[in-house]
Short mmCIF file of C-alpha atoms in Angstrom, two decimals:
data_model
loop_
_atom_site.label_atom_id
_atom_site.label_comp_id
_atom_site.label_asym_id
_atom_site.label_seq_id
_atom_site.Cartn_x
_atom_site.Cartn_y
_atom_site.Cartn_z
CA ASP G 1 151.88 44.20 58.19
CA SER G 2 151.67 40.72 57.34
CA GLY G 3 147.97 39.77 58.97
CA VAL G 4 149.58 37.13 61.27
CA THR G 5 149.70 38.31 64.94
CA GLN G 6 150.89 36.44 68.16
CA THR G 7 150.34 37.57 71.43
CA PRO G 8 152.36 38.12 73.36
CA LYS G 9 154.79 40.29 72.28
CA HIS G 10 157.12 40.06 75.11
CA LEU G 11 156.56 36.89 78.21
CA ILE G 12 159.21 36.71 81.38
CA THR G 13 158.82 33.71 83.22
CA ALA G 14 161.42 31.41 86.39
CA THR G 15 163.32 28.17 85.25
CA GLY G 16 160.86 26.03 86.30
CA GLN G 17 158.06 27.53 84.28
CA ARG G 18 154.97 26.33 81.41
CA VAL G 19 154.05 29.08 79.14
CA THR G 20 151.19 29.18 75.93
CA LEU G 21 152.19 31.37 72.94
CA ARG G 22 149.19 32.48 71.02
CA CYS G 23 149.55 33.02 67.02
CA SER G 24 146.02 33.69 64.54
CA PRO G 25 147.02 33.68 61.45
CA ARG G 26 145.99 35.65 58.24
CA SER G 27 142.91 34.43 56.94
CA GLY G 28 142.08 32.29 54.61
CA ASP G 29 145.64 31.01 55.67
CA LEU G 30 145.37 27.13 56.66
CA SER G 31 148.99 26.63 57.32
CA VAL G 32 150.68 27.66 60.59
CA TYR G 33 154.77 27.59 61.24
CA TRP G 34 156.72 28.34 64.66
CA TYR G 35 159.72 28.94 65.08
CA GLN G 36 162.09 29.53 67.50
CA GLN G 37 165.33 32.74 67.01
CA SER G 38 168.04 32.14 69.67
CA LEU G 39 171.76 33.52 69.13
CA ASP G 40 173.52 30.69 69.01
CA GLN G 41 171.14 28.34 67.38
CA GLY G 42 169.68 31.09 64.13
CA LEU G 43 167.00 30.88 63.10
CA GLN G 44 165.02 27.31 63.41
CA PHE G 45 161.64 25.95 62.66
CA LEU G 46 159.86 24.06 65.20
CA ILE G 47 156.49 22.98 63.83
CA GLN G 48 153.69 23.42 60.87
CA TYR G 49 149.77 22.41 61.44
CA TYR G 50 147.87 22.29 58.03
CA ASN G 51 144.30 22.91 58.52
CA GLY G 52 144.42 20.25 62.25
CA GLU G 53 146.86 19.04 61.65
CA GLU G 54 150.79 18.48 62.41
CA ARG G 55 152.09 17.86 59.02
CA ALA G 56 155.91 18.61 59.71
CA LYS G 57 157.88 18.69 63.09
CA GLY G 58 161.60 20.17 63.56
CA ASN G 59 164.01 20.66 66.20
CA ILE G 60 161.13 21.15 68.16
CA LEU G 61 162.48 19.24 72.08
CA GLU G 62 159.61 16.85 74.07
CA ARG G 63 159.44 19.46 76.71
CA PHE G 64 157.41 21.95 73.78
CA SER G 65 153.64 20.75 72.54
CA ALA G 66 151.49 22.60 69.48
CA GLN G 67 148.18 22.58 68.31
CA GLN G 68 146.15 23.57 66.19
CA PHE G 69 142.70 24.93 66.74
CA PRO G 70 139.34 24.77 64.78
CA ASP G 71 139.34 27.50 64.15
CA LEU G 72 143.00 27.97 62.82
CA HIS G 73 144.77 29.30 65.31
CA SER G 74 147.60 27.68 66.87
CA GLU G 75 149.37 27.50 70.72
CA LEU G 76 152.74 26.88 71.26
CA ASN G 77 152.65 24.77 74.51
CA LEU G 78 157.26 25.14 76.46
CA SER G 79 157.49 23.58 79.99
CA SER G 80 159.72 22.96 82.51
CA LEU G 81 161.62 26.15 80.85
CA GLU G 82 165.06 26.08 80.84
CA LEU G 83 167.15 28.86 80.94
CA GLY G 84 168.95 28.29 77.15
CA ASP G 85 165.06 28.73 76.18
CA SER G 86 164.64 32.49 76.15
CA ALA G 87 164.16 33.73 72.42
CA LEU G 88 162.24 35.08 70.25
CA TYR G 89 159.32 32.42 68.71
CA PHE G 90 157.84 33.04 65.55
CA CYS G 91 154.96 32.28 64.50
CA ALA G 92 154.35 32.01 59.81
CA SER G 93 150.98 31.45 58.18
CA SER G 94 150.38 30.11 54.83
CA ILE G 95 147.19 29.64 52.75
CA GLY G 96 148.78 25.77 51.69
CA THR G 97 151.81 23.74 52.45
CA GLY G 98 155.06 22.60 50.80
CA GLY G 99 157.35 25.88 49.64
CA LEU G 100 154.99 26.91 47.09
CA TYR G 101 152.81 28.92 49.17
CA GLU G 102 155.25 31.78 50.62
CA GLN G 103 155.22 32.13 54.61
CA TYR G 104 154.41 35.25 56.06
CA PHE G 105 155.78 36.38 59.57
CA GLY G 106 153.74 37.82 62.85
CA PRO G 107 155.31 40.59 64.80
CA GLY G 108 157.41 37.54 67.68
CA THR G 109 157.18 37.07 70.85
CA ARG G 110 160.23 37.20 72.92
CA LEU G 111 160.72 34.26 76.09
CA THR G 112 162.60 35.54 78.53
CA VAL G 113 163.36 32.38 81.36
CA THR G 114 165.00 33.96 84.20
CA GLU D 1 170.30 17.38 56.02
CA LEU D 2 169.54 19.97 53.75
CA LYS D 3 172.34 23.09 55.45
CA VAL D 4 172.04 26.01 54.45
CA GLU D 5 175.29 28.99 53.82
CA GLN D 6 175.80 32.40 53.36
CA ASN D 7 177.67 34.63 53.31
CA PRO D 8 179.67 37.47 54.14
CA LEU D 9 178.15 37.21 58.12
CA PHE D 10 178.82 40.86 58.17
CA LEU D 11 179.02 43.30 56.00
CA SER D 12 179.90 46.77 55.94
CA MET D 13 179.12 48.82 53.08
CA GLN D 14 179.25 53.12 52.03
CA GLU D 15 176.27 54.06 50.69
CA GLY D 16 176.44 54.44 46.54
CA LYS D 17 178.66 51.51 46.67
CA ASN D 18 177.50 47.79 45.45
CA TYR D 19 177.61 44.12 46.88
CA THR D 20 176.44 40.39 46.66
CA ILE D 21 175.47 38.34 49.63
CA TYR D 22 176.04 34.39 48.76
CA CYS D 23 173.48 31.92 49.38
CA ASN D 24 174.28 28.16 48.60
CA TYR D 25 172.45 25.16 49.60
CA SER D 26 173.80 21.53 49.56
CA THR D 27 170.88 19.44 47.95
CA THR D 28 168.63 19.88 45.59
CA SER D 29 166.32 21.89 45.62
CA ASP D 30 164.30 24.61 43.36
CA ARG D 31 162.42 26.82 46.27
CA LEU D 32 164.82 29.85 47.78
CA TYR D 33 163.68 33.13 50.02
CA TRP D 34 164.94 36.21 51.09
CA TYR D 35 163.91 37.69 53.87
CA ARG D 36 165.37 40.47 55.34
CA GLN D 37 164.91 41.51 60.05
CA ASP D 38 165.16 44.72 61.38
CA PRO D 39 166.68 44.65 64.34
CA GLY D 40 163.78 43.29 67.13
CA LYS D 41 161.56 43.29 64.11
CA SER D 42 160.44 39.64 62.31
CA LEU D 43 160.72 37.98 59.33
CA GLU D 44 160.18 40.57 56.29
CA SER D 45 159.54 38.45 53.29
CA LEU D 46 161.84 40.38 49.39
CA PHE D 47 162.11 37.64 47.66
CA VAL D 48 159.98 34.29 46.05
CA LEU D 49 162.73 32.20 43.86
CA LEU D 50 160.98 28.82 42.31
CA SER D 51 162.99 27.44 39.13
CA ASN D 52 166.39 27.81 37.47
CA GLY D 53 167.04 31.41 36.55
CA ALA D 54 165.02 33.11 38.97
CA VAL D 55 165.83 36.94 38.63
CA LYS D 56 163.38 38.91 40.73
CA GLN D 57 164.28 43.05 41.22
CA GLU D 58 162.76 45.29 44.04
CA GLY D 59 164.08 48.42 44.25
CA ARG D 60 168.17 48.54 44.81
CA LEU D 61 167.89 45.02 45.27
CA MET D 62 168.04 42.07 42.55
CA ALA D 63 167.73 37.76 43.82
CA SER D 64 168.61 35.23 41.48
CA LEU D 65 168.58 31.75 42.04
CA ASP D 66 171.21 28.72 40.48
CA THR D 67 169.29 25.29 41.44
CA LYS D 68 172.41 23.42 39.11
CA ALA D 69 174.78 25.25 41.35
CA ARG D 70 172.65 25.41 44.69
CA LEU D 71 173.55 28.97 44.65
CA SER D 72 171.07 31.94 45.97
CA THR D 73 172.67 35.74 45.39
CA LEU D 74 170.90 38.68 46.46
CA HIS D 75 172.33 42.13 45.39
CA ILE D 76 172.69 45.71 46.65
CA THR D 77 172.51 48.10 44.07
CA ALA D 78 174.09 51.99 45.26
CA ALA D 79 173.55 50.92 48.93
CA VAL D 80 170.91 53.50 51.28
CA HIS D 81 171.35 54.04 55.15
CA ASP D 82 167.39 52.71 55.24
CA LEU D 83 169.46 49.00 53.49
CA SER D 84 170.62 48.12 56.48
CA ALA D 85 169.12 44.87 58.50
CA THR D 86 169.53 41.06 58.24
CA TYR D 87 169.21 39.43 55.62
CA PHE D 88 168.69 35.93 55.84
CA CYS D 89 168.21 33.43 52.33
CA ALA D 90 165.89 30.45 52.86
CA VAL D 91 165.77 27.25 51.39
CA ASP D 92 162.63 24.55 51.04
CA GLY D 93 163.82 20.55 51.14
CA TRP D 94 161.05 19.43 49.96
CA ASN D 95 160.34 18.31 53.02
CA GLU D 96 157.85 21.63 53.72
CA LYS D 97 160.25 22.43 56.30
CA LEU D 98 161.74 25.96 55.33
CA THR D 99 166.01 26.02 56.34
CA PHE D 100 167.40 29.00 57.04
CA GLY D 101 170.55 30.90 56.31
CA THR D 102 172.94 32.49 59.42
CA GLY D 103 171.41 35.60 57.58
CA THR D 104 174.48 39.08 57.24
CA ARG D 105 174.47 41.67 59.14
CA LEU D 106 174.94 44.45 56.12
CA THR D 107 175.61 47.65 57.92
CA ILE D 108 175.23 50.88 55.41
CA ILE D 109 178.11 53.25 56.23
CA PRO D 110 177.02 57.36 54.70
#
């Protein structure tokens, strides 16, 4: 158990809908990262927040957005869902920012868009 | 753009044998991570390599980093069934983003 929690574990929804994925980092960690894992794209970095501020952006679609709240939990919002958005979404956390700090991954949210 | 390549993509090996997974990356970096993922599960951190020549060992797994060659290896010694999983390397490209390799699906056959 990494100490990172994600809810829900599974989510099934229809195309065009909007969903919110939630992540609570390990106690004391200030950085939260979001990743998408799919069969065709592999593991891709989406976005990072550090202490409430956006820190780095990866291959995140405009339909997707995220934020980190004062209590450091983070939410990833996915809207106008398409079949291709079906994937495993991971959140990770670390104490600091940058590659010196190990990232600890949560259990993931499996999103299925039908 | 940083590219990270792993090979092989699939590896089937017998218990007791040794093998190596290779991770090549395209730009300068001295921060490399190895992760393990079991089917349907999250990623478990195995090794953190933060300098040229770094070598770390845990049980039957040993990881090394050669930043000049832009190459990391994950060596498996005397494989056992419990090591069956998918192994990923990830490189920090100095822009605070981790770029992951394609993964190597390892199957240990009794």
